[in-house]
Amino acid sequence: MYSIHKIQQVINGNFLQQMQEDFIKYLVYDSRNISFPKTSLFFALKTSHRDGHQFIGDAYKKGIRNFVVSESIDTNKLTDCNIILVADTLNALQSLASYHRSQFSIPVIGITGSNGKTIVKEWLYELLKDDYNIVRSPRSFNSQIGVPLSVWQLSQEHTLAIFEAGISESGEMQALADMIQPTIGIFTNLGEAHDAGFSSREEKATEKLKLLQDVEVVTYQKETLDRHLSIKAAYKLEWSITSEAIFPIQIKKREHSTEAKGVFQNKAYDVIIPFTDDASVENAIHCWCVLLYFGYENDVINERFQRLHSIDMRLQLKHAVNHCLLINDSYSADLTSLKIALDFLQQQSAGLKRTVILSDFFGSENELYLYIAIADLLLQYRIEKLIAIGKESTHHLSSLLNNKIIIQTFSSVDNFLLDFKSSSFSHEIILLKGARIFQFERIAQVFEEKVHKTVLEVNLNALAHNLKEYQKLLQPGVKLMAMVKAFSYGSGGAEIASILQFHNVDYLGVAYADEGIELRKNGITLPIMVMNTDDSTFPSLIDYNLQPVLYSFEMLQLFQAYLLSQALNYYPVHLEIETGMNRLGFATVEIEPLIHSITASSSLKIESVFSHLAASEDESQDAFTQQQADLFKTITTQLQNAIPYPFLKHIANSAAIIRHPNLQMDMVRLGIGLYGIQSVTHQLNLEPVATLKSTVAQLKNVAKGESVSYNRRGVVNRDSIIATIRIGYADGYWRRFSNGVGKMWINGMCAPVMGTVCMDMTMIDVTDVPNVQVGDEVIVFGKQLPVRDVAAWAGTIPYEVMTGVSQRVKRIYYQE
């Protein structure tokens, strides 16, 4: 730990206020993720969409008493705090990390490249952990903020560090290099990722190589860099499978593995890589090079390579038995990833009891200290029940948490499964966190609901990314309402809303009261606007603190009468104005009587006034869009002149946020764009949120002239291989996709639908697709097959495709 005075010196700051000589162990920049406030230092970081200074009050309420800021702040409410003023808080954070790194002389492996950084890092950890006490980047913490938090983990007990560095534009790498200060470098590859941030591949390669200029040794594939530029390093361990190199390699792919042979320093080596795909083989060879440089013998390398496994870097959230949620994070067991998983549990846990299932943890010389830290985390996150599996976790956590948490202990996963009763778990959120060796995936299987193999995967990282992309476009002070109607466009209601609440959106919008009720029952506390209300839902609106949209005098008068009967005053409502959509809303001629009705009673408080743009995405309709906006501004001015308090005004939807920034007003409504679907030509860097996938149930050889499916409309014109896929119109894959209209993505190719789509099954022609097997994954829509294309085949829009996915299709939510 460093004293606050030492930190002030390191980051070249000045004390705005110094109250006590605190000692700092943890660095935080997010007021939502504070676990140990007494020993934490809060950096008020400024990003393109958030200013950390706005959250100093939140951090203070949670116990933080040490702050680094870049602007003068009111210290009257922070009288017992240490506050350091710097020119730039991100630079200060990075400077502190650089200083901390300089205190250690251990080997440090720095990894950069376009793809594979995280996999190589995790595999190296698996290969070297028997001989080194390793600190490594948590998950994909490789950014300007992630790297300093990774480096800060270094402590005296570590004997090796592995950090990855990722950049998206020119000028970013030097800061990461100054913090990581690698002694060993790995350049994984040079691909198309983040090309948009650079003028050329040469520029991107040059920028990435800034990480590796001072290393003792660097390993890379010769072809990756030879075509761009030479690399500088004391020793270059270049490898190649196609040409002469320092380490020439020959590979031979088998059915389930790859045999690699090479000559290094005049000695022959061979290794069996337990993968056949090119990316995994490339990543494994990088690891092989590091082990050879470290002096490992051939038999040891082969024994350890058999430990390698495909790494799922995702925190998966699934519905489980008895109204439980299951977070499966069973690929690693270390303190940093445990805290990340507990943060995710906290986001999603509203209204549910919190349960954690832990295996033994490894990787610390001081075992007692490790389990004390684990116990502190479990208490900090208010875990109610702990199931400890393994000798060490059982021994330490039983004594550390006795009478503080309900504890069950098992010596092995086998013993847990023998004792497992699903009835023992109900309305809980359960985190599975275990070392790979414990095979916690066996536990996940007994918890999961038994649903057929068609699933809708929802990428919560992509959702947060898309939100930030739109937030970058907002003018200062503009609020954001996220539309989660129609089960969040098919992606799931409460799970999506929890992430949006975590990322501080201002409002949520739903279509009907029951959607809002479901969100409230799942712990969503944000203001919720209900767009379609009727008098039968009035009691529920009040009970669940939902804010109705009033769009007609009939609805206005009914709701006012109900509020009067309940003796309620100033209940928040939203007014919808008709400006040209001709769907719902008060017309221009109704504004005067509307004003009279509102001002004559104290029953209502106008939260916002809004209207709908009919064609904001269409350039040919821009004149009409402006006409709508002008009319709306005239009406809201008239309303504001009559109503004695301010209210929000909003008309911009997803497309208008991009195409009509002058219409952002007080708030914008972000809908389909949040889910990665753009309706305008001005492209943002959005990511698809939802992937609908299924599997091959059976393969059939069908002779030329035979028919497939009902009505014999699908007749093959050649000898064909037909795959039956576990999805049909009951799942939301419409009959209109029949007879070649629809296609599915399998093994890197599109395969057309053959015959008529059935209720539960669809047949596709995979004659031209290589190596199709029963059980193979099939993408119905997702990154490989955009939902926009799928919708176009059916003559519809992405909204209809996404909202049409049946509720019987299991949703799986994951976070990288």
PDB file of N, CA and C in Angstrom, residues 545-620:
ATOM      1  N   ASN A 545     -45.433   2.533  -9.182  1.00  0.00           N
ATOM      2  CA  ASN A 545     -44.765   3.803  -9.481  1.00  0.00           C
ATOM      3  C   ASN A 545     -44.362   3.891 -10.950  1.00  0.00           C
ATOM      4  N   LEU A 546     -45.332   3.646 -11.817  1.00  0.00           N
ATOM      5  CA  LEU A 546     -45.126   3.755 -13.260  1.00  0.00           C
ATOM      6  C   LEU A 546     -45.763   5.038 -13.762  1.00  0.00           C
ATOM      7  N   GLN A 547     -45.166   5.615 -14.788  1.00  0.00           N
ATOM      8  CA  GLN A 547     -45.606   6.918 -15.278  1.00  0.00           C
ATOM      9  C   GLN A 547     -46.319   6.764 -16.620  1.00  0.00           C
ATOM     10  N   PRO A 548     -47.633   7.013 -16.672  1.00  0.00           N
ATOM     11  CA  PRO A 548     -48.371   6.780 -17.912  1.00  0.00           C
ATOM     12  C   PRO A 548     -48.204   7.911 -18.922  1.00  0.00           C
ATOM     13  N   VAL A 549     -48.360   7.538 -20.182  1.00  0.00           N
ATOM     14  CA  VAL A 549     -48.488   8.510 -21.262  1.00  0.00           C
ATOM     15  C   VAL A 549     -49.972   8.812 -21.446  1.00  0.00           C
ATOM     16  N   LEU A 550     -50.323  10.095 -21.443  1.00  0.00           N
ATOM     17  CA  LEU A 550     -51.697  10.522 -21.703  1.00  0.00           C
ATOM     18  C   LEU A 550     -51.734  11.118 -23.107  1.00  0.00           C
ATOM     19  N   TYR A 551     -52.600  10.581 -23.949  1.00  0.00           N
ATOM     20  CA  TYR A 551     -52.606  10.966 -25.357  1.00  0.00           C
ATOM     21  C   TYR A 551     -53.976  11.421 -25.853  1.00  0.00           C
ATOM     22  N   SER A 552     -54.999  11.385 -24.969  1.00  0.00           N
ATOM     23  CA  SER A 552     -56.344  11.801 -25.370  1.00  0.00           C
ATOM     24  C   SER A 552     -57.068  12.382 -24.170  1.00  0.00           C
ATOM     25  N   PHE A 553     -58.105  13.188 -24.442  1.00  0.00           N
ATOM     26  CA  PHE A 553     -58.884  13.753 -23.338  1.00  0.00           C
ATOM     27  C   PHE A 553     -59.611  12.677 -22.555  1.00  0.00           C
ATOM     28  N   GLU A 554     -60.043  11.645 -23.247  1.00  0.00           N
ATOM     29  CA  GLU A 554     -60.722  10.551 -22.538  1.00  0.00           C
ATOM     30  C   GLU A 554     -59.798   9.942 -21.494  1.00  0.00           C
ATOM     31  N   MET A 555     -58.552   9.640 -21.896  1.00  0.00           N
ATOM     32  CA  MET A 555     -57.599   9.030 -20.970  1.00  0.00           C
ATOM     33  C   MET A 555     -57.199  10.029 -19.879  1.00  0.00           C
ATOM     34  N   LEU A 556     -57.040  11.279 -20.234  1.00  0.00           N
ATOM     35  CA  LEU A 556     -56.690  12.310 -19.260  1.00  0.00           C
ATOM     36  C   LEU A 556     -57.746  12.422 -18.171  1.00  0.00           C
ATOM     37  N   GLN A 557     -58.987  12.505 -18.580  1.00  0.00           N
ATOM     38  CA  GLN A 557     -60.075  12.684 -17.616  1.00  0.00           C
ATOM     39  C   GLN A 557     -60.267  11.452 -16.743  1.00  0.00           C
ATOM     40  N   LEU A 558     -60.122  10.276 -17.347  1.00  0.00           N
ATOM     41  CA  LEU A 558     -60.252   9.046 -16.552  1.00  0.00           C
ATOM     42  C   LEU A 558     -59.152   8.962 -15.496  1.00  0.00           C
ATOM     43  N   PHE A 559     -57.934   9.315 -15.881  1.00  0.00           N
ATOM     44  CA  PHE A 559     -56.830   9.202 -14.927  1.00  0.00           C
ATOM     45  C   PHE A 559     -56.931  10.279 -13.850  1.00  0.00           C
ATOM     46  N   GLN A 560     -57.326  11.474 -14.224  1.00  0.00           N
ATOM     47  CA  GLN A 560     -57.534  12.518 -13.220  1.00  0.00           C
ATOM     48  C   GLN A 560     -58.606  12.111 -12.218  1.00  0.00           C
ATOM     49  N   ALA A 561     -59.667  11.504 -12.708  1.00  0.00           N
ATOM     50  CA  ALA A 561     -60.743  11.062 -11.820  1.00  0.00           C
ATOM     51  C   ALA A 561     -60.247   9.978 -10.873  1.00  0.00           C
ATOM     52  N   TYR A 562     -59.423   9.074 -11.382  1.00  0.00           N
ATOM     53  CA  TYR A 562     -58.894   8.011 -10.527  1.00  0.00           C
ATOM     54  C   TYR A 562     -57.966   8.592  -9.454  1.00  0.00           C
ATOM     55  N   LEU A 563     -57.121   9.520  -9.841  1.00  0.00           N
ATOM     56  CA  LEU A 563     -56.226  10.145  -8.862  1.00  0.00           C
ATOM     57  C   LEU A 563     -57.018  10.875  -7.789  1.00  0.00           C
ATOM     58  N   LEU A 564     -58.089  11.543  -8.201  1.00  0.00           N
ATOM     59  CA  LEU A 564     -58.944  12.235  -7.244  1.00  0.00           C
ATOM     60  C   LEU A 564     -59.549  11.248  -6.254  1.00  0.00           C
ATOM     61  N   SER A 565     -59.977  10.081  -6.757  1.00  0.00           N
ATOM     62  CA  SER A 565     -60.577   9.071  -5.878  1.00  0.00           C
ATOM     63  C   SER A 565     -59.572   8.512  -4.881  1.00  0.00           C
ATOM     64  N   GLN A 566     -58.289   8.576  -5.240  1.00  0.00           N
ATOM     65  CA  GLN A 566     -57.235   8.062  -4.358  1.00  0.00           C
ATOM     66  C   GLN A 566     -56.564   9.168  -3.553  1.00  0.00           C
ATOM     67  N   ALA A 567     -57.074  10.395  -3.692  1.00  0.00           N
ATOM     68  CA  ALA A 567     -56.519  11.555  -2.982  1.00  0.00           C
ATOM     69  C   ALA A 567     -55.036  11.748  -3.290  1.00  0.00           C
ATOM     70  N   LEU A 568     -54.679  11.564  -4.572  1.00  0.00           N
ATOM     71  CA  LEU A 568     -53.283  11.703  -4.996  1.00  0.00           C
ATOM     72  C   LEU A 568     -53.099  12.992  -5.780  1.00  0.00           C
ATOM     73  N   ASN A 569     -52.014  13.686  -5.490  1.00  0.00           N
ATOM     74  CA  ASN A 569     -51.700  14.933  -6.172  1.00  0.00           C
ATOM     75  C   ASN A 569     -50.334  14.824  -6.864  1.00  0.00           C
ATOM     76  N   TYR A 570     -50.185  15.588  -7.928  1.00  0.00           N
ATOM     77  CA  TYR A 570     -48.912  15.742  -8.646  1.00  0.00           C
ATOM     78  C   TYR A 570     -48.313  14.392  -9.057  1.00  0.00           C
ATOM     79  N   TYR A 571     -49.172  13.531  -9.597  1.00  0.00           N
ATOM     80  CA  TYR A 571     -48.656  12.236 -10.064  1.00  0.00           C
ATOM     81  C   TYR A 571     -47.975  12.441 -11.416  1.00  0.00           C
ATOM     82  N   PRO A 572     -46.759  11.891 -11.609  1.00  0.00           N
ATOM     83  CA  PRO A 572     -45.996  12.148 -12.841  1.00  0.00           C
ATOM     84  C   PRO A 572     -46.613  11.467 -14.059  1.00  0.00           C
ATOM     85  N   VAL A 573     -46.789  12.239 -15.123  1.00  0.00           N
ATOM     86  CA  VAL A 573     -47.330  11.723 -16.382  1.00  0.00           C
ATOM     87  C   VAL A 573     -46.561  12.332 -17.546  1.00  0.00           C
ATOM     88  N   HIS A 574     -46.769  11.768 -18.724  1.00  0.00           N
ATOM     89  CA  HIS A 574     -46.146  12.252 -19.947  1.00  0.00           C
ATOM     90  C   HIS A 574     -47.244  12.545 -20.963  1.00  0.00           C
ATOM     91  N   LEU A 575     -47.124  13.633 -21.677  1.00  0.00           N
ATOM     92  CA  LEU A 575     -48.111  14.027 -22.677  1.00  0.00           C
ATOM     93  C   LEU A 575     -47.568  13.740 -24.071  1.00  0.00           C
ATOM     94  N   GLU A 576     -48.382  13.065 -24.883  1.00  0.00           N
ATOM     95  CA  GLU A 576     -48.003  12.790 -26.257  1.00  0.00           C
ATOM     96  C   GLU A 576     -48.741  13.757 -27.184  1.00  0.00           C
ATOM     97  N   ILE A 577     -47.981  14.391 -28.072  1.00  0.00           N
ATOM     98  CA  ILE A 577     -48.526  15.400 -28.984  1.00  0.00           C
ATOM     99  C   ILE A 577     -48.507  14.845 -30.412  1.00  0.00           C
ATOM    100  N   GLU A 578     -49.592  15.039 -31.132  1.00  0.00           N
ATOM    101  CA  GLU A 578     -49.679  14.617 -32.527  1.00  0.00           C
ATOM    102  C   GLU A 578     -49.094  15.705 -33.439  1.00  0.00           C
ATOM    103  N   THR A 579     -48.026  15.338 -34.178  1.00  0.00           N
ATOM    104  CA  THR A 579     -47.402  16.315 -35.083  1.00  0.00           C
ATOM    105  C   THR A 579     -47.317  15.816 -36.514  1.00  0.00           C
ATOM    106  N   GLY A 580     -47.895  14.656 -36.806  1.00  0.00           N
ATOM    107  CA  GLY A 580     -47.825  14.178 -38.189  1.00  0.00           C
ATOM    108  C   GLY A 580     -47.719  12.682 -38.332  1.00  0.00           C
ATOM    109  N   MET A 581     -47.537  11.963 -37.218  1.00  0.00           N
ATOM    110  CA  MET A 581     -47.500  10.504 -37.252  1.00  0.00           C
ATOM    111  C   MET A 581     -48.915   9.946 -37.440  1.00  0.00           C
ATOM    112  N   ASN A 582     -49.906  10.686 -36.891  1.00  0.00           N
ATOM    113  CA  ASN A 582     -51.310  10.284 -36.966  1.00  0.00           C
ATOM    114  C   ASN A 582     -51.544   8.885 -36.408  1.00  0.00           C
ATOM    115  N   ARG A 583     -51.045   8.739 -35.180  1.00  0.00           N
ATOM    116  CA  ARG A 583     -51.252   7.481 -34.462  1.00  0.00           C
ATOM    117  C   ARG A 583     -51.931   7.785 -33.135  1.00  0.00           C
ATOM    118  N   LEU A 584     -51.212   8.355 -32.211  1.00  0.00           N
ATOM    119  CA  LEU A 584     -51.764   8.768 -30.916  1.00  0.00           C
ATOM    120  C   LEU A 584     -51.293  10.181 -30.620  1.00  0.00           C
ATOM    121  N   GLY A 585     -52.013  10.893 -29.781  1.00  0.00           N
ATOM    122  CA  GLY A 585     -51.537  12.188 -29.316  1.00  0.00           C
ATOM    123  C   GLY A 585     -52.574  13.289 -29.408  1.00  0.00           C
ATOM    124  N   PHE A 586     -52.381  14.320 -28.589  1.00  0.00           N
ATOM    125  CA  PHE A 586     -53.257  15.501 -28.598  1.00  0.00           C
ATOM    126  C   PHE A 586     -52.985  16.315 -29.859  1.00  0.00           C
ATOM    127  N   ALA A 587     -54.044  16.701 -30.546  1.00  0.00           N
ATOM    128  CA  ALA A 587     -53.917  17.503 -31.760  1.00  0.00           C
ATOM    129  C   ALA A 587     -53.693  18.968 -31.413  1.00  0.00           C
ATOM    130  N   THR A 588     -53.257  19.727 -32.399  1.00  0.00           N
ATOM    131  CA  THR A 588     -52.976  21.148 -32.196  1.00  0.00           C
ATOM    132  C   THR A 588     -54.194  21.891 -31.641  1.00  0.00           C
ATOM    133  N   VAL A 589     -55.356  21.574 -32.159  1.00  0.00           N
ATOM    134  CA  VAL A 589     -56.571  22.289 -31.731  1.00  0.00           C
ATOM    135  C   VAL A 589     -56.968  21.940 -30.306  1.00  0.00           C
ATOM    136  N   GLU A 590     -56.353  20.908 -29.725  1.00  0.00           N
ATOM    137  CA  GLU A 590     -56.723  20.483 -28.378  1.00  0.00           C
ATOM    138  C   GLU A 590     -55.792  21.060 -27.307  1.00  0.00           C
ATOM    139  N   ILE A 591     -54.788  21.823 -27.699  1.00  0.00           N
ATOM    140  CA  ILE A 591     -53.791  22.281 -26.738  1.00  0.00           C
ATOM    141  C   ILE A 591     -54.380  23.261 -25.726  1.00  0.00           C
ATOM    142  N   GLU A 592     -55.193  24.211 -26.170  1.00  0.00           N
ATOM    143  CA  GLU A 592     -55.785  25.168 -25.229  1.00  0.00           C
ATOM    144  C   GLU A 592     -56.635  24.477 -24.171  1.00  0.00           C
ATOM    145  N   PRO A 593     -57.602  23.612 -24.543  1.00  0.00           N
ATOM    146  CA  PRO A 593     -58.358  22.904 -23.509  1.00  0.00           C
ATOM    147  C   PRO A 593     -57.469  21.981 -22.671  1.00  0.00           C
ATOM    148  N   LEU A 594     -56.412  21.436 -23.263  1.00  0.00           N
ATOM    149  CA  LEU A 594     -55.480  20.599 -22.495  1.00  0.00           C
ATOM    150  C   LEU A 594     -54.814  21.425 -21.400  1.00  0.00           C
ATOM    151  N   ILE A 595     -54.380  22.613 -21.756  1.00  0.00           N
ATOM    152  CA  ILE A 595     -53.757  23.501 -20.760  1.00  0.00           C
ATOM    153  C   ILE A 595     -54.743  23.802 -19.637  1.00  0.00           C
ATOM    154  N   HIS A 596     -55.954  24.090 -19.993  1.00  0.00           N
ATOM    155  CA  HIS A 596     -56.970  24.410 -18.982  1.00  0.00           C
ATOM    156  C   HIS A 596     -57.184  23.226 -18.042  1.00  0.00           C
ATOM    157  N   SER A 597     -57.260  22.031 -18.597  1.00  0.00           N
ATOM    158  CA  SER A 597     -57.499  20.846 -17.773  1.00  0.00           C
ATOM    159  C   SER A 597     -56.338  20.585 -16.814  1.00  0.00           C
ATOM    160  N   ILE A 598     -55.130  20.788 -17.290  1.00  0.00           N
ATOM    161  CA  ILE A 598     -53.954  20.515 -16.442  1.00  0.00           C
ATOM    162  C   ILE A 598     -53.829  21.562 -15.338  1.00  0.00           C
ATOM    163  N   THR A 599     -53.962  22.810 -15.697  1.00  0.00           N
ATOM    164  CA  THR A 599     -53.750  23.879 -14.719  1.00  0.00           C
ATOM    165  C   THR A 599     -54.903  24.024 -13.750  1.00  0.00           C
ATOM    166  N   ALA A 600     -56.053  23.463 -14.080  1.00  0.00           N
ATOM    167  CA  ALA A 600     -57.220  23.569 -13.196  1.00  0.00           C
ATOM    168  C   ALA A 600     -57.195  22.541 -12.082  1.00  0.00           C
ATOM    169  N   SER A 601     -56.272  21.628 -12.140  1.00  0.00           N
ATOM    170  CA  SER A 601     -56.213  20.548 -11.153  1.00  0.00           C
ATOM    171  C   SER A 601     -54.789  20.355 -10.689  1.00  0.00           C
ATOM    172  N   SER A 602     -54.623  19.877  -9.461  1.00  0.00           N
ATOM    173  CA  SER A 602     -53.291  19.581  -8.922  1.00  0.00           C
ATOM    174  C   SER A 602     -52.989  18.081  -8.970  1.00  0.00           C
ATOM    175  N   SER A 603     -53.789  17.329  -9.689  1.00  0.00           N
ATOM    176  CA  SER A 603     -53.619  15.877  -9.674  1.00  0.00           C
ATOM    177  C   SER A 603     -52.405  15.418 -10.483  1.00  0.00           C
ATOM    178  N   LEU A 604     -52.036  16.183 -11.519  1.00  0.00           N
ATOM    179  CA  LEU A 604     -50.975  15.748 -12.419  1.00  0.00           C
ATOM    180  C   LEU A 604     -49.731  16.619 -12.318  1.00  0.00           C
ATOM    181  N   LYS A 605     -48.592  15.976 -12.522  1.00  0.00           N
ATOM    182  CA  LYS A 605     -47.332  16.700 -12.722  1.00  0.00           C
ATOM    183  C   LYS A 605     -46.770  16.244 -14.073  1.00  0.00           C
ATOM    184  N   ILE A 606     -46.569  17.173 -14.970  1.00  0.00           N
ATOM    185  CA  ILE A 606     -46.086  16.828 -16.304  1.00  0.00           C
ATOM    186  C   ILE A 606     -44.576  16.572 -16.241  1.00  0.00           C
ATOM    187  N   GLU A 607     -44.190  15.324 -16.415  1.00  0.00           N
ATOM    188  CA  GLU A 607     -42.776  14.976 -16.450  1.00  0.00           C
ATOM    189  C   GLU A 607     -42.159  15.336 -17.797  1.00  0.00           C
ATOM    190  N   SER A 608     -42.877  15.023 -18.872  1.00  0.00           N
ATOM    191  CA  SER A 608     -42.344  15.329 -20.191  1.00  0.00           C
ATOM    192  C   SER A 608     -43.475  15.487 -21.189  1.00  0.00           C
ATOM    193  N   VAL A 609     -43.157  16.148 -22.274  1.00  0.00           N
ATOM    194  CA  VAL A 609     -44.043  16.268 -23.427  1.00  0.00           C
ATOM    195  C   VAL A 609     -43.243  15.789 -24.636  1.00  0.00           C
ATOM    196  N   PHE A 610     -43.848  14.925 -25.451  1.00  0.00           N
ATOM    197  CA  PHE A 610     -43.082  14.345 -26.547  1.00  0.00           C
ATOM    198  C   PHE A 610     -43.964  14.106 -27.763  1.00  0.00           C
ATOM    199  N   SER A 611     -43.289  13.820 -28.863  1.00  0.00           N
ATOM    200  CA  SER A 611     -43.980  13.443 -30.091  1.00  0.00           C
ATOM    201  C   SER A 611     -43.120  12.443 -30.841  1.00  0.00           C
ATOM    202  N   HIS A 612     -43.700  11.827 -31.884  1.00  0.00           N
ATOM    203  CA  HIS A 612     -43.002  10.815 -32.682  1.00  0.00           C
ATOM    204  C   HIS A 612     -42.683  11.358 -34.069  1.00  0.00           C
ATOM    205  N   LEU A 613     -41.436  11.179 -34.486  1.00  0.00           N
ATOM    206  CA  LEU A 613     -41.057  11.510 -35.858  1.00  0.00           C
ATOM    207  C   LEU A 613     -41.439  10.341 -36.771  1.00  0.00           C
ATOM    208  N   ALA A 614     -42.068  10.669 -37.877  1.00  0.00           N
ATOM    209  CA  ALA A 614     -42.575   9.623 -38.755  1.00  0.00           C
ATOM    210  C   ALA A 614     -41.511   9.044 -39.672  1.00  0.00           C
ATOM    211  N   ALA A 615     -40.490   9.834 -40.050  1.00  0.00           N
ATOM    212  CA  ALA A 615     -39.536   9.367 -41.060  1.00  0.00           C
ATOM    213  C   ALA A 615     -38.166  10.000 -40.861  1.00  0.00           C
ATOM    214  N   SER A 616     -37.659   9.984 -39.637  1.00  0.00           N
ATOM    215  CA  SER A 616     -36.396  10.674 -39.342  1.00  0.00           C
ATOM    216  C   SER A 616     -35.206  10.034 -40.030  1.00  0.00           C
ATOM    217  N   GLU A 617     -35.342   8.747 -40.447  1.00  0.00           N
ATOM    218  CA  GLU A 617     -34.227   8.056 -41.094  1.00  0.00           C
ATOM    219  C   GLU A 617     -34.154   8.325 -42.597  1.00  0.00           C
ATOM    220  N   ASP A 618     -35.191   8.954 -43.147  1.00  0.00           N
ATOM    221  CA  ASP A 618     -35.330   9.096 -44.596  1.00  0.00           C
ATOM    222  C   ASP A 618     -34.951  10.513 -45.039  1.00  0.00           C
ATOM    223  N   GLU A 619     -33.877  10.620 -45.796  1.00  0.00           N
ATOM    224  CA  GLU A 619     -33.404  11.933 -46.236  1.00  0.00           C
ATOM    225  C   GLU A 619     -34.445  12.647 -47.089  1.00  0.00           C
ATOM    226  N   SER A 620     -35.195  11.889 -47.863  1.00  0.00           N
ATOM    227  CA  SER A 620     -36.192  12.519 -48.734  1.00  0.00           C
ATOM    228  C   SER A 620     -37.351  13.127 -47.950  1.00  0.00           C
TER     229      SER A 620
END
